Coordinates of C-alpha atoms in Angstrom, one line a residue:
M1 CA 129.3 102.6 193.8
A2 CA 127.4 100.4 191.5
S3 CA 127.9 96.8 192.3
H4 CA 129.5 94.5 189.6
R5 CA 128.1 91.0 189.6
R6 CA 129.3 88.1 187.6
P7 CA 126.7 86.9 185.0
K8 CA 124.7 83.9 186.3
Q9 CA 125.9 80.7 184.8
P10 CA 123.2 78.3 183.5
S11 CA 122.6 75.4 185.7
R12 CA 124.1 72.0 184.8
T13 CA 120.5 70.6 184.5
R14 CA 119.5 73.3 182.0
V15 CA 122.7 72.7 180.0
T16 CA 122.0 69.0 179.8
V17 CA 118.4 69.6 178.6
L18 CA 119.5 72.0 175.9
T19 CA 122.3 69.7 174.8
T20 CA 119.9 66.8 174.6
A21 CA 117.3 68.7 172.6
A22 CA 119.9 69.9 170.1
A23 CA 121.2 66.4 169.7
A24 CA 117.7 65.1 169.0
A25 CA 117.1 67.9 166.5
V26 CA 120.3 67.0 164.7
A27 CA 119.4 63.3 164.7
L28 CA 115.9 64.0 163.3
S29 CA 117.4 66.1 160.6
A30 CA 119.8 63.4 159.7
N31 CA 117.1 60.8 159.7
A32 CA 114.9 62.9 157.5
A33 CA 117.7 63.5 155.1
N34 CA 118.5 59.8 154.9
A35 CA 114.8 58.5 154.8
A36 CA 113.9 56.7 151.7
P37 CA 111.3 58.5 149.6
S38 CA 107.8 57.0 149.5
E39 CA 107.9 54.0 147.2
K40 CA 106.4 54.4 143.8
P41 CA 103.6 51.9 143.1
S42 CA 104.7 48.9 141.1
K43 CA 103.2 48.2 137.7
D44 CA 101.2 45.3 139.2
E45 CA 99.8 47.6 141.8
V46 CA 98.9 50.2 139.2
K47 CA 97.2 47.6 137.0
A48 CA 95.2 46.2 140.0
K49 CA 94.0 49.7 140.8
V50 CA 93.1 50.5 137.2
D51 CA 91.2 47.2 136.7
A52 CA 89.3 47.8 139.9
L53 CA 88.3 51.3 138.8
Y54 CA 87.3 50.1 135.4
E55 CA 85.0 47.5 137.1
Q56 CA 83.4 50.2 139.3
A57 CA 82.8 52.4 136.2
E58 CA 81.1 49.5 134.4
Q59 CA 78.9 48.9 137.5
A60 CA 77.9 52.6 137.4
T61 CA 77.2 52.4 133.7
E62 CA 74.9 49.4 133.9
K63 CA 73.0 51.2 136.7
L64 CA 72.7 54.3 134.5
N65 CA 71.5 52.2 131.6
G66 CA 68.8 50.7 133.8
A67 CA 67.7 54.1 135.0
K68 CA 67.4 55.3 131.5
E69 CA 65.4 52.3 130.4
K70 CA 63.0 52.7 133.3
Q71 CA 62.6 56.4 132.5
E72 CA 61.7 55.6 128.9
K73 CA 59.2 53.0 130.0
L74 CA 57.6 55.5 132.4
Q75 CA 57.4 58.2 129.7
K76 CA 55.4 55.7 127.5
E77 CA 53.1 54.8 130.4
I78 CA 52.5 58.5 131.2
S79 CA 51.7 59.2 127.6
T80 CA 49.2 56.3 127.6
I81 CA 47.6 57.6 130.8
Q82 CA 47.3 61.1 129.4
D83 CA 45.6 59.8 126.2
N84 CA 43.1 57.8 128.4
V85 CA 42.5 60.9 130.5
A86 CA 41.8 63.0 127.4
R87 CA 39.4 60.4 126.0
G88 CA 37.6 60.3 129.4
Q89 CA 37.4 64.0 129.4
D90 CA 35.9 64.0 125.9
D91 CA 33.3 61.5 127.0
L92 CA 32.5 63.6 130.1
N93 CA 32.2 66.8 128.0
E94 CA 29.9 65.0 125.5
L95 CA 27.6 63.9 128.4
R96 CA 27.6 67.4 129.8
D97 CA 26.7 68.8 126.4
S98 CA 23.7 66.4 126.1
I99 CA 22.5 67.3 129.6
G100 CA 23.1 71.0 128.9
M101 CA 20.8 70.7 125.9
A102 CA 18.1 69.2 128.0
A103 CA 18.5 72.0 130.5
A104 CA 18.3 74.6 127.8
A105 CA 15.0 73.1 126.6
Q106 CA 13.6 73.1 130.1
Y107 CA 14.8 76.7 130.5
R108 CA 12.9 77.8 127.4
T109 CA 9.8 76.3 128.9
G110 CA 10.5 77.8 132.3
S111 CA 10.7 74.4 134.0
I112 CA 14.4 73.9 134.6
D113 CA 15.0 71.4 137.4
S114 CA 17.0 72.5 140.4
S115 CA 19.3 69.5 140.1
L116 CA 20.1 70.5 136.5
Q117 CA 21.0 73.9 137.8
L118 CA 23.3 72.3 140.2
F119 CA 24.9 70.2 137.5
L120 CA 25.6 73.3 135.4
S121 CA 27.2 74.8 138.5
S122 CA 31.0 74.7 139.2
N123 CA 30.7 71.7 141.6
P124 CA 29.9 68.5 139.7
D125 CA 30.9 66.3 142.6
D126 CA 28.2 67.9 144.7
Y127 CA 25.9 67.4 141.8
L128 CA 26.7 63.6 141.7
D129 CA 25.7 63.3 145.3
K130 CA 22.2 64.7 144.4
A131 CA 21.9 63.6 140.8
S132 CA 19.5 60.7 141.7
T133 CA 16.8 63.3 142.5
A134 CA 16.8 64.8 139.0
D135 CA 13.5 63.8 137.4
Q136 CA 14.6 65.2 134.1
L137 CA 17.7 62.9 133.9
S138 CA 17.4 59.2 133.3
S139 CA 19.1 56.8 135.7
Q140 CA 21.3 55.7 132.8
Q141 CA 22.6 59.2 132.3
V142 CA 23.4 59.6 135.9
E143 CA 25.2 56.3 136.1
A144 CA 27.2 57.1 132.9
L145 CA 28.3 60.4 134.4
K146 CA 29.3 58.8 137.6
K147 CA 31.4 56.2 135.8
I148 CA 33.1 58.7 133.6
Q149 CA 33.9 61.0 136.5
E150 CA 35.2 58.1 138.5
K151 CA 37.4 57.0 135.6
Q152 CA 38.7 60.5 135.3
R153 CA 39.7 60.5 138.9
E154 CA 41.4 57.2 138.6
L155 CA 43.3 58.3 135.6
A156 CA 44.3 61.6 137.2
Q157 CA 45.7 59.6 140.2
D158 CA 47.6 57.3 137.9
R159 CA 49.1 60.2 136.0
A160 CA 50.1 61.9 139.3
E161 CA 51.7 58.7 140.5
A162 CA 53.6 58.2 137.2
S163 CA 54.8 61.8 137.3
E164 CA 56.1 61.3 140.8
K165 CA 57.9 58.1 139.8
L166 CA 59.5 60.0 136.9
K167 CA 60.7 62.7 139.2
D168 CA 62.2 60.1 141.5
L169 CA 63.8 58.4 138.6
A170 CA 65.3 61.6 137.4
S171 CA 66.7 62.2 140.8
T172 CA 68.2 58.7 140.9
R173 CA 69.8 59.3 137.5
T174 CA 71.3 62.5 138.7
E175 CA 72.8 60.7 141.7
L176 CA 74.1 57.9 139.5
A177 CA 75.6 60.4 137.1
K178 CA 77.5 61.9 140.1
Q179 CA 78.7 58.5 141.1
K180 CA 79.9 57.8 137.6
K181 CA 81.7 61.2 137.5
S182 CA 83.4 60.2 140.8
V183 CA 84.5 56.9 139.3
Q184 CA 85.8 58.7 136.2
G185 CA 87.9 60.9 138.5
K186 CA 89.4 57.8 140.0
L187 CA 90.1 56.5 136.5
A188 CA 91.9 59.7 135.7
E189 CA 94.0 59.3 138.8
A190 CA 94.8 55.7 137.9
Q191 CA 95.7 56.7 134.4
K192 CA 98.1 59.3 135.9
L193 CA 99.8 56.5 137.7
L194 CA 99.9 54.4 134.5
N195 CA 101.5 57.4 132.7
S196 CA 104.1 57.5 135.4
L197 CA 105.4 54.0 134.6
T198 CA 108.5 53.6 132.5
A199 CA 108.3 52.5 128.9
A200 CA 109.5 49.0 129.8
E201 CA 106.8 48.7 132.5
K202 CA 104.1 49.9 130.1
A203 CA 105.3 47.4 127.5
A204 CA 105.2 44.6 130.1
L205 CA 101.6 45.5 131.1
A206 CA 100.5 45.6 127.4
A207 CA 102.1 42.2 126.8
A208 CA 100.3 40.7 129.9
D209 CA 97.0 42.1 128.6
A210 CA 97.6 40.6 125.2
R211 CA 98.2 37.2 126.8
A212 CA 95.1 37.5 128.9
S213 CA 92.8 38.2 126.0
R214 CA 92.7 37.8 122.2
S215 CA 93.1 40.6 119.7
A216 CA 90.0 41.2 117.6
S217 CA 92.1 40.8 114.5
E218 CA 93.6 37.5 115.6
R219 CA 92.1 34.2 114.4
V220 CA 90.5 32.4 117.3
D221 CA 89.8 28.7 117.5
L222 CA 86.1 28.6 118.4
G223 CA 85.8 24.8 117.8
D224 CA 82.6 23.4 116.4
A225 CA 80.2 24.0 119.3
P226 CA 76.5 24.2 118.1
A227 CA 74.3 27.2 118.7
S228 CA 71.4 26.8 121.1
S229 CA 69.0 27.9 118.3
A230 CA 69.0 29.5 114.8
R231 CA 68.3 32.9 116.3
A232 CA 71.1 32.5 118.9
Q233 CA 73.4 31.7 116.0
A234 CA 72.2 34.8 114.1
A235 CA 72.8 36.9 117.2
F236 CA 76.4 35.5 117.5
N237 CA 77.0 36.1 113.8
A238 CA 75.9 39.7 114.2
A239 CA 78.2 40.2 117.1
Q240 CA 81.1 38.9 115.1
T241 CA 80.6 41.7 112.5
Q242 CA 81.3 44.2 115.3
L243 CA 84.7 42.9 116.3
G244 CA 87.1 45.8 116.7
K245 CA 84.5 48.3 117.6
P246 CA 85.5 50.4 120.6
Y247 CA 84.0 50.1 124.1
V248 CA 82.1 53.3 125.1
Y249 CA 80.0 53.7 128.3
G250 CA 76.2 53.5 127.5
A251 CA 76.7 52.8 123.8
T252 CA 74.5 50.5 121.8
G253 CA 76.1 50.5 118.4
T254 CA 76.9 50.5 115.8
A255 CA 80.0 52.8 116.1
S256 CA 80.7 51.6 119.7
Y257 CA 79.2 49.5 122.5
D258 CA 79.2 48.7 126.2
C259 CA 78.8 45.1 127.3
S260 CA 75.0 44.9 127.4
G261 CA 74.7 47.3 124.5
L262 CA 76.5 44.7 122.3
T263 CA 74.4 41.7 123.4
S264 CA 71.1 43.5 123.1
W265 CA 72.1 44.8 119.7
A266 CA 73.2 41.4 118.5
Y267 CA 69.9 39.8 119.5
A268 CA 67.9 42.6 118.0
Q269 CA 69.5 41.7 114.6
A270 CA 68.1 38.2 115.1
G271 CA 64.6 39.6 115.7
I272 CA 64.6 39.2 119.5
T273 CA 64.3 42.0 122.0
I274 CA 66.1 41.5 125.2
P275 CA 66.5 43.9 128.2
R276 CA 69.1 46.6 128.0
T277 CA 71.1 45.9 131.1
S278 CA 73.2 42.9 132.1
Q279 CA 71.3 42.4 135.3
A280 CA 68.0 42.3 133.4
Q281 CA 69.5 40.1 130.7
A282 CA 70.4 37.6 133.5
N283 CA 66.7 37.0 133.9
A284 CA 65.8 36.9 130.2
G285 CA 65.9 33.2 129.7
T286 CA 66.9 29.8 131.1
R287 CA 70.0 29.9 133.3
I288 CA 72.9 27.5 132.5
Y289 CA 75.1 27.0 135.5
S290 CA 77.7 24.6 134.0
M291 CA 80.2 26.0 131.5
S292 CA 80.2 22.7 129.7
D293 CA 76.5 23.1 128.9
L294 CA 76.9 26.5 127.2
K295 CA 76.2 26.7 123.5
V296 CA 77.1 29.4 120.9
G297 CA 74.9 32.5 121.3
D298 CA 74.1 31.9 125.0
L299 CA 74.5 35.0 127.1
V300 CA 77.3 34.6 129.7
I301 CA 77.0 36.6 132.9
F302 CA 80.0 37.6 135.0
Y303 CA 80.7 39.0 138.5
G304 CA 78.6 38.5 141.6
D305 CA 76.5 41.6 141.0
L306 CA 75.9 40.5 137.3
H307 CA 77.3 43.7 135.9
H308 CA 79.0 42.2 132.8
V309 CA 77.7 40.1 130.0
G310 CA 79.0 38.6 126.7
L311 CA 78.0 36.0 124.1
Y312 CA 79.4 32.4 124.3
A313 CA 81.5 31.8 121.2
G314 CA 82.5 28.2 121.7
N315 CA 85.7 26.5 122.9
G316 CA 85.8 28.4 126.2
Q317 CA 85.6 31.8 124.5
V318 CA 83.2 34.7 124.7
I319 CA 82.8 37.7 122.4
H320 CA 82.2 40.9 124.4
A321 CA 82.9 44.5 124.9
P322 CA 85.3 44.4 127.8
R323 CA 85.9 47.8 129.2
T324 CA 87.1 51.3 128.4
G325 CA 90.2 51.4 126.3
T326 CA 89.4 48.1 124.6
V327 CA 87.4 46.9 121.6
V328 CA 84.9 44.2 120.9
R329 CA 86.9 41.0 121.0
Y330 CA 87.1 37.3 121.9
E331 CA 88.4 36.5 125.4
S332 CA 88.7 33.4 127.5
I333 CA 85.6 32.8 129.7
N334 CA 88.0 32.1 132.6
N335 CA 89.4 35.6 132.6
M336 CA 86.4 36.8 134.5
P337 CA 84.3 35.4 137.4
F338 CA 81.7 33.3 135.6
Q339 CA 78.2 33.2 137.2
F340 CA 76.0 31.4 134.7
G341 CA 74.8 31.4 131.1
V342 CA 71.4 32.5 129.9
R343 CA 69.7 30.7 127.0
I344 CA 67.3 33.1 125.3

């Protein structure tokens, strides 16, 4: 007969473990259900992030402006070098022609010198080593040829060096463009957060921004501070005509500007050429470290890395192109970390 056994009952220990695990699972589920959702950033946190990203974008823009300016300068240098090389080659060809005529005359008489044969060969450097033995060539001709070929070698070296610098600069610009693209991605992310704010929160941020800076259309009390010079006054007057123009990365007018684009354009209208970037403009004149010593038309440099610039307008105000989403306008000099002024 088959045996009939009672099913084995689970041990008390095992029951306890299973019961405890089930209870823990229930507790975790309850906690998860009751957990507060991740807190949405406040409008102040969103504004802080957006402002930081705008600043990063402007830093990248000023670096790109500097790279572009360097590239343009190198292109001009390379063009000059190539012109010099072409002139040197013409001089060399002219000397070769004159020596070739002498060789032809000797050939007709059957008395061509071996050194001239060497010169007319494909190895002029070897010829130069032995040119002093050429009875048919004057020492003046030999020296002239040496100088021209030496100059040609120097120019070729300069051209190669400039070309390498241009390649390096192009690579740098590519890297900077990638950095700028990355920053713009962060700006888009911050803008997404801004768009997530309520209408009331957006209105509060707009009101705060209006209090922090003056509208381009609002009358601003600039006092009666004098300009540092007639040309500084002319530059400031030119900048005033651009109030309300939008800020655009890399723009130099007249439809739009970035910060250093506005200042360089304004001084150009006064007949003065200053560097393109804010960092270079920081070294374009005499530095003024006290705000109280600033005069109308002085450049005003902001931030520790000197990536922002405006023009002093008087009465503690600057006129500048602030950042993306804004226009050329007046703003309190105290709204940004002042470094120093520059008197052109």
